[in-house]
Tab-separated table of C-alpha atoms and ligand atoms in Angstrom:
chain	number	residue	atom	x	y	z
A	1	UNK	CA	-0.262	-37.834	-34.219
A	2	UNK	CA	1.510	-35.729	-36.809
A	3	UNK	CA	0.543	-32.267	-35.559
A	4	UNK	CA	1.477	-33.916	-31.975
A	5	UNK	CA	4.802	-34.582	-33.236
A	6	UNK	CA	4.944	-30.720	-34.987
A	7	UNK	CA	4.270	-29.638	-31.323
A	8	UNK	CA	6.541	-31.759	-29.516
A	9	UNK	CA	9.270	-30.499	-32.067
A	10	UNK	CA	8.042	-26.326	-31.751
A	11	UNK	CA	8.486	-26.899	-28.098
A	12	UNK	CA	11.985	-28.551	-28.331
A	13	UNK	CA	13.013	-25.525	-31.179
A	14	UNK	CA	11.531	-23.374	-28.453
A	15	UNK	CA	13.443	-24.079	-25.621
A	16	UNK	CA	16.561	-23.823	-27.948
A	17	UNK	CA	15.961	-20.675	-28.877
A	18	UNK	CA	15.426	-20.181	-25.201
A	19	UNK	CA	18.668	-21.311	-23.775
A	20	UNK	CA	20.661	-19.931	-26.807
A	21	UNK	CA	19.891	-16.149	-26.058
A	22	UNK	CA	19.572	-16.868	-21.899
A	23	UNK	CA	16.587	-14.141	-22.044
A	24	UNK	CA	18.821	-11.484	-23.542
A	25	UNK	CA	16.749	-9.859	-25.920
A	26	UNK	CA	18.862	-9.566	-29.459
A	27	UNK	CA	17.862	-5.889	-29.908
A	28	UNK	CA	18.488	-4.634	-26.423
A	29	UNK	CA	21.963	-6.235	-27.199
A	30	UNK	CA	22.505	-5.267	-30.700
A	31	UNK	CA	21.381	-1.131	-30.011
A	32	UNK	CA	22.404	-0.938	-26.555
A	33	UNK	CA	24.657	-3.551	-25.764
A	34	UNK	CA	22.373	-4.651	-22.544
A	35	UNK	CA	22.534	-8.074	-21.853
A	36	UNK	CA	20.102	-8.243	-18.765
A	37	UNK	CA	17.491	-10.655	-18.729
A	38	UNK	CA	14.105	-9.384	-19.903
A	39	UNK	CA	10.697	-10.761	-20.469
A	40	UNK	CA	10.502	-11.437	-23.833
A	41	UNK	CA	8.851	-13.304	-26.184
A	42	UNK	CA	9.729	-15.486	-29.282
A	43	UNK	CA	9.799	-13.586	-32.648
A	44	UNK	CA	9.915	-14.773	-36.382
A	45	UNK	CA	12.364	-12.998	-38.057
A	46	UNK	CA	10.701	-13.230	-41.230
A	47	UNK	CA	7.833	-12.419	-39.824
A	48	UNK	CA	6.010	-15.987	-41.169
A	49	UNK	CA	4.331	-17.280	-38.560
A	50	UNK	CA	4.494	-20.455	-40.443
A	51	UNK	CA	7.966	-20.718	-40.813
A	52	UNK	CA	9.316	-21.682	-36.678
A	53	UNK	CA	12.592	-23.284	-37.561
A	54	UNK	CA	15.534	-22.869	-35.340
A	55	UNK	CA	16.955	-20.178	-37.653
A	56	UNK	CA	14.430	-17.833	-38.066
A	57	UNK	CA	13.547	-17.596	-34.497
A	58	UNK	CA	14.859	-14.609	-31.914
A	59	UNK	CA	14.273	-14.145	-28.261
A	60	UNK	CA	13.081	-10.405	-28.333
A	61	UNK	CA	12.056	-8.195	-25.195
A	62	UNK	CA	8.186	-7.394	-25.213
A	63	UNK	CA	9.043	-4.301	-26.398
A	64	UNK	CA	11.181	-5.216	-29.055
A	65	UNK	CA	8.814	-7.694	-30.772
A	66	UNK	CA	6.295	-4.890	-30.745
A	67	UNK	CA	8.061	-2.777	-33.100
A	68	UNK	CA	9.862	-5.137	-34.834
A	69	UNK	CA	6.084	-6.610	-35.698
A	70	UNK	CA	4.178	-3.427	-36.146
A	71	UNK	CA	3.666	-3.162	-39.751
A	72	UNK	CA	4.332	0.450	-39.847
A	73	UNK	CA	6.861	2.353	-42.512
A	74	UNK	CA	9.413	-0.181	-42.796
A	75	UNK	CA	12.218	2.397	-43.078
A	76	UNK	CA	11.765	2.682	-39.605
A	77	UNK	CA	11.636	-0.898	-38.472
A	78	UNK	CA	14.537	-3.131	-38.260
A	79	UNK	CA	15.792	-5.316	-41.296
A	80	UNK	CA	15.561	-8.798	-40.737
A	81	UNK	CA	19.534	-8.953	-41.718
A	82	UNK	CA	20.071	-6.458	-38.823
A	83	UNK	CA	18.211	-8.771	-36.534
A	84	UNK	CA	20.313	-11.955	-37.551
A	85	UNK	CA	23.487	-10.393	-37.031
A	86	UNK	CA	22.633	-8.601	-33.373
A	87	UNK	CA	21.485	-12.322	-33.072
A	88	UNK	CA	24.871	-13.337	-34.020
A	89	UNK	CA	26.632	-10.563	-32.074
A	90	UNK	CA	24.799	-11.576	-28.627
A	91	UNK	CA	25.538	-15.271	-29.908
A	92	UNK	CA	29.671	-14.734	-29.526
A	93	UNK	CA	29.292	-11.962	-26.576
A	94	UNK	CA	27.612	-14.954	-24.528
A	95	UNK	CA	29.808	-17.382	-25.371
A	96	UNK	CA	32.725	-15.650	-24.670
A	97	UNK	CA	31.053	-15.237	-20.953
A	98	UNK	CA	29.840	-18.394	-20.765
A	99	UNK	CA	32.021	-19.166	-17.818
A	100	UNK	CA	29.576	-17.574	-15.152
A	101	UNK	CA	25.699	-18.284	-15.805
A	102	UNK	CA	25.009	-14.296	-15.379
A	103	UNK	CA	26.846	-12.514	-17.641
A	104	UNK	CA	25.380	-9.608	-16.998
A	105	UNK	CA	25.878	-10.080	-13.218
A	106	UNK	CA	28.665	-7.260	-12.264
A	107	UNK	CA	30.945	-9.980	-9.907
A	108	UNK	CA	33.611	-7.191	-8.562
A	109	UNK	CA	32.997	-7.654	-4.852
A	110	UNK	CA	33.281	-3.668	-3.794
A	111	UNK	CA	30.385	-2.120	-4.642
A	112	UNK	CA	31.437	0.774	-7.025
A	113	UNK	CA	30.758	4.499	-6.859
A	114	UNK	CA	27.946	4.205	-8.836
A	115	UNK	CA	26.168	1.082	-6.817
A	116	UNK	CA	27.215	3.273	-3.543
A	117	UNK	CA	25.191	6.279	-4.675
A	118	UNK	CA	21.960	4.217	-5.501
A	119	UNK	CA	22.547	2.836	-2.169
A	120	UNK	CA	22.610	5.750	-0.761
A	121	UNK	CA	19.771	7.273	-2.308
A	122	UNK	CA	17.905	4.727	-0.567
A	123	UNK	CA	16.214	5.144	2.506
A	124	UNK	CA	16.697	1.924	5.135
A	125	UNK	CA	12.884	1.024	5.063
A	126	UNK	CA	13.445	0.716	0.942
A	127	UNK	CA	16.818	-0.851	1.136
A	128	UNK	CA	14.945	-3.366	3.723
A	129	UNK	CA	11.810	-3.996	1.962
A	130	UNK	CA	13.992	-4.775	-1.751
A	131	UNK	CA	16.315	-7.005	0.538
A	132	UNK	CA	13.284	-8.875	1.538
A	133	UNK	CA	11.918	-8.845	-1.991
A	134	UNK	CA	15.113	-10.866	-3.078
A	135	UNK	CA	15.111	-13.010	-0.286
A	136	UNK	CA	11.281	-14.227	-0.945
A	137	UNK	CA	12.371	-14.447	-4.544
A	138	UNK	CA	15.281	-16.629	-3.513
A	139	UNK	CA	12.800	-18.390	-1.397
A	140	UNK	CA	10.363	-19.303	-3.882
A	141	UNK	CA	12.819	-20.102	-6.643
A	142	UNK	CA	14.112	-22.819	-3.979
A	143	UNK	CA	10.924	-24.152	-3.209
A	144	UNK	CA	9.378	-24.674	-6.370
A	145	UNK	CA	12.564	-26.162	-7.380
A	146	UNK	CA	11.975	-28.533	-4.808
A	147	UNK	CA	8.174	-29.222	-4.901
A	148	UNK	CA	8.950	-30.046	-8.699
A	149	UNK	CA	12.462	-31.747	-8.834
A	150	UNK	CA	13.507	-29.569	-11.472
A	151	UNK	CA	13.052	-25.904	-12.808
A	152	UNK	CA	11.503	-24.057	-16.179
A	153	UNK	CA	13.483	-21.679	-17.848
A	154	UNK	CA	10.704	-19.067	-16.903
A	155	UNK	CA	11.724	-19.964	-13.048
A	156	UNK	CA	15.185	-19.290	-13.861
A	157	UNK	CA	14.192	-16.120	-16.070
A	158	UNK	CA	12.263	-15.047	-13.033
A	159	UNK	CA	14.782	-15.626	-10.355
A	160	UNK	CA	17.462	-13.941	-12.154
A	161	UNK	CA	15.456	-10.873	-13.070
A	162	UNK	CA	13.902	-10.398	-9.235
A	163	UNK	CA	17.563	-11.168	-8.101
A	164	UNK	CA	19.366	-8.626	-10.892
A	165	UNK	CA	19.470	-5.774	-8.324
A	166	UNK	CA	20.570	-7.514	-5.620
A	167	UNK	CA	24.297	-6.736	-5.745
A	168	UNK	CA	24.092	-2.916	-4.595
A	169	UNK	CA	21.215	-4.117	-2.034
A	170	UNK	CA	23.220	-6.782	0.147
A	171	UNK	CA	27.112	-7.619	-0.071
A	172	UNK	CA	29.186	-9.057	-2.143
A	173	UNK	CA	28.258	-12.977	0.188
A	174	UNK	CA	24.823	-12.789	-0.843
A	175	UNK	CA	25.273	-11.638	-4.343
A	176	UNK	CA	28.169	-14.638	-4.801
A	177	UNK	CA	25.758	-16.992	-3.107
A	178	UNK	CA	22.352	-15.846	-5.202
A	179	UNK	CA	24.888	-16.717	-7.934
A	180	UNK	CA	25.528	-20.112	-7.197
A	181	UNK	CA	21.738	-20.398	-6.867
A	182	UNK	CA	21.356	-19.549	-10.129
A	183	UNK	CA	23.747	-21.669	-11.678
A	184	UNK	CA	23.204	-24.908	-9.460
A	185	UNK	CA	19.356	-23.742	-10.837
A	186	UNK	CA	20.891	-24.548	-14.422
A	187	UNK	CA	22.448	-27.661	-13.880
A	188	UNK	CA	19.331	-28.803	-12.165
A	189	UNK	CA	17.316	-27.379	-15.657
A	190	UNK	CA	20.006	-29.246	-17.911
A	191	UNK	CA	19.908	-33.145	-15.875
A	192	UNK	CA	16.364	-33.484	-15.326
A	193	UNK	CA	15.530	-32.394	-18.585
A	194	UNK	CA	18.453	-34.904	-20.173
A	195	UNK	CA	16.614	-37.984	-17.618
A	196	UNK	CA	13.325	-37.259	-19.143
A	197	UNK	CA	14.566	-37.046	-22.728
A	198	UNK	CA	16.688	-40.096	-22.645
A	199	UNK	CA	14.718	-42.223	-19.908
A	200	UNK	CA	14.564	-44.660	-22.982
A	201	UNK	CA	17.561	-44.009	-25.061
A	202	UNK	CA	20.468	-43.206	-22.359
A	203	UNK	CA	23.411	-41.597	-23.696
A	204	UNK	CA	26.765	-42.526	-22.419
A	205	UNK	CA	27.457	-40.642	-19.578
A	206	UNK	CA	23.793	-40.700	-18.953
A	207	UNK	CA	24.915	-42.681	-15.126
A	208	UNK	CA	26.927	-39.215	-14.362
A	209	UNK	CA	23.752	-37.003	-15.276
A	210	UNK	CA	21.668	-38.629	-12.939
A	211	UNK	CA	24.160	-38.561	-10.352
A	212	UNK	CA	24.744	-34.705	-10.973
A	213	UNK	CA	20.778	-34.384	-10.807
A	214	UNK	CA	20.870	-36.154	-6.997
A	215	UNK	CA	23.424	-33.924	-5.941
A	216	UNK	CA	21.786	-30.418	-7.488
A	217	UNK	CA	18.714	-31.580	-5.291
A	218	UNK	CA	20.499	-32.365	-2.361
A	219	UNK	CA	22.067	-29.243	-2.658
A	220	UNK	CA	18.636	-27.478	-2.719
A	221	UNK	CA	17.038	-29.136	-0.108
A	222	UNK	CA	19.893	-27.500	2.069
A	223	UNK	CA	19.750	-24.341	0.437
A	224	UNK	CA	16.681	-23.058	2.466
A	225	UNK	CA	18.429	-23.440	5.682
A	226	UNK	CA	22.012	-22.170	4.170
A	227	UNK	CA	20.372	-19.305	2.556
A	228	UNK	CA	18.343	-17.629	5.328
A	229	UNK	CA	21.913	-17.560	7.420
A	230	UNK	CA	23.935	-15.980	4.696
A	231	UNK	CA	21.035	-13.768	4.208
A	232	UNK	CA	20.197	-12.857	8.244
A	233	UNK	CA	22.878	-10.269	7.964
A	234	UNK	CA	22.040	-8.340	5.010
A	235	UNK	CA	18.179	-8.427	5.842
A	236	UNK	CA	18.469	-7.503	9.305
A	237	UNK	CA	18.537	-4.104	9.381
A	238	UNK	CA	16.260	-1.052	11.507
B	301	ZN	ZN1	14.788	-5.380	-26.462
């Protein structure tokens, strides 16, 4: 029972650590400043396996966590101080952006030079075949969504990442609309995941959460249908 309860709590520590960096890998963010989603993997900053609390836990890109755990010549490896505080720094930059659920998701409507040139560079067939790519991501992302009632954060990982490149591929409808996907996706995340928790113990607006959760389904269950339209134009293409 103990070691059931030591799971239970590594799994809730690990979804924190999760949600708190939204995939953005602390390293990518701290060196580069690139805040994209990446797979990525859960790293100890003190490099004790032992020791998973909250604190000493970073979301780093598979990369990332390779070098920060190779044990080679630690003059080249990263400090653990330096990894708190690009931590830290991706902490207040996603904060501060918390308003939209992709921060990294460019929302200026006309497509700028650069997004025009990759276009460009593009044959049709390729544009095409990536426009379809996003679509069956969109697709799936809907449909597991509504096989399970709710989503993981790898579906929403997923989704985002197969959906990044999507605003230089279709217009700025689709890219607004894959959007909302995402972020209905994180409300529907956020109130299942509050029902199960408090099935027993209901908070106090617990009434509201499970009326939010009703409406993020019914919202997906039309989303198939609403999404192929708004898509038809951008995939249809010779
Ligand atoms: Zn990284």
């Amino acid at each position: 029972m103990a070691s059931k309860t030591r799971r239970a709590t590594g799994r809730k520590t690990e979804i924190d650590v999760l949600a708190r960096s939204r995939h953005r890998c602390a390293l990518c963010f701290g060196l580069h400043q690139d805040s994209s989603v990446k797979q990525g993997q859960i790293a100890h900053i003190d490099h004790n396996p032992a020791n998973s609390a909250y604190a000493n836990l970073v979301f780093l890109c598979l990369a990332h966590h390779d070098t920060y755990d190779s044990t080679t010549s630690l003059s080249k490896n990263f400090a653990p101080g330096e990894v708190r505080r690009y931590r830290t720094e991706l902490d207040i930059y996603l904060k501060k952006e918390k308003t939209t659920a992709w921060p990294d998701f460019p929302r200026a409507p006309g497509a700028g030079p650069s997004d025009a040139a990759a276009t460009a560079k593009l044959s049709s067939p390729d544009v095409y075949d990536r426009r379809i790519v996003v679509y069956r991501a969109f697709r799936l992302f809907v449909l597991a969504a509504l096989r399970k009632a709710t989503v993981s954060l790898e579906d929403l990982g997923r989704f985002a990442e197969a959906t990044d490149e999507a605003l230089f591929l279709v217009g700025p409808e689709v890219s607004e609309y894959l959007r909302g996907v995402y972020s209905k996706g994180v409300r529907l995340y956020y109130t299942s995941n509050r029902i199960r928790d408090e099935r027993l113990e209901p908070r106090e607006d617990y009434s509201s959460v499970v009326h939010e959760n009703a409406d993020v389904l019914n919202w997906f269950s039309q989303s198939i249908e609403i999404g192929r339209s708004v898509f038809a134009e951008a995939v249809r293409l010779g």
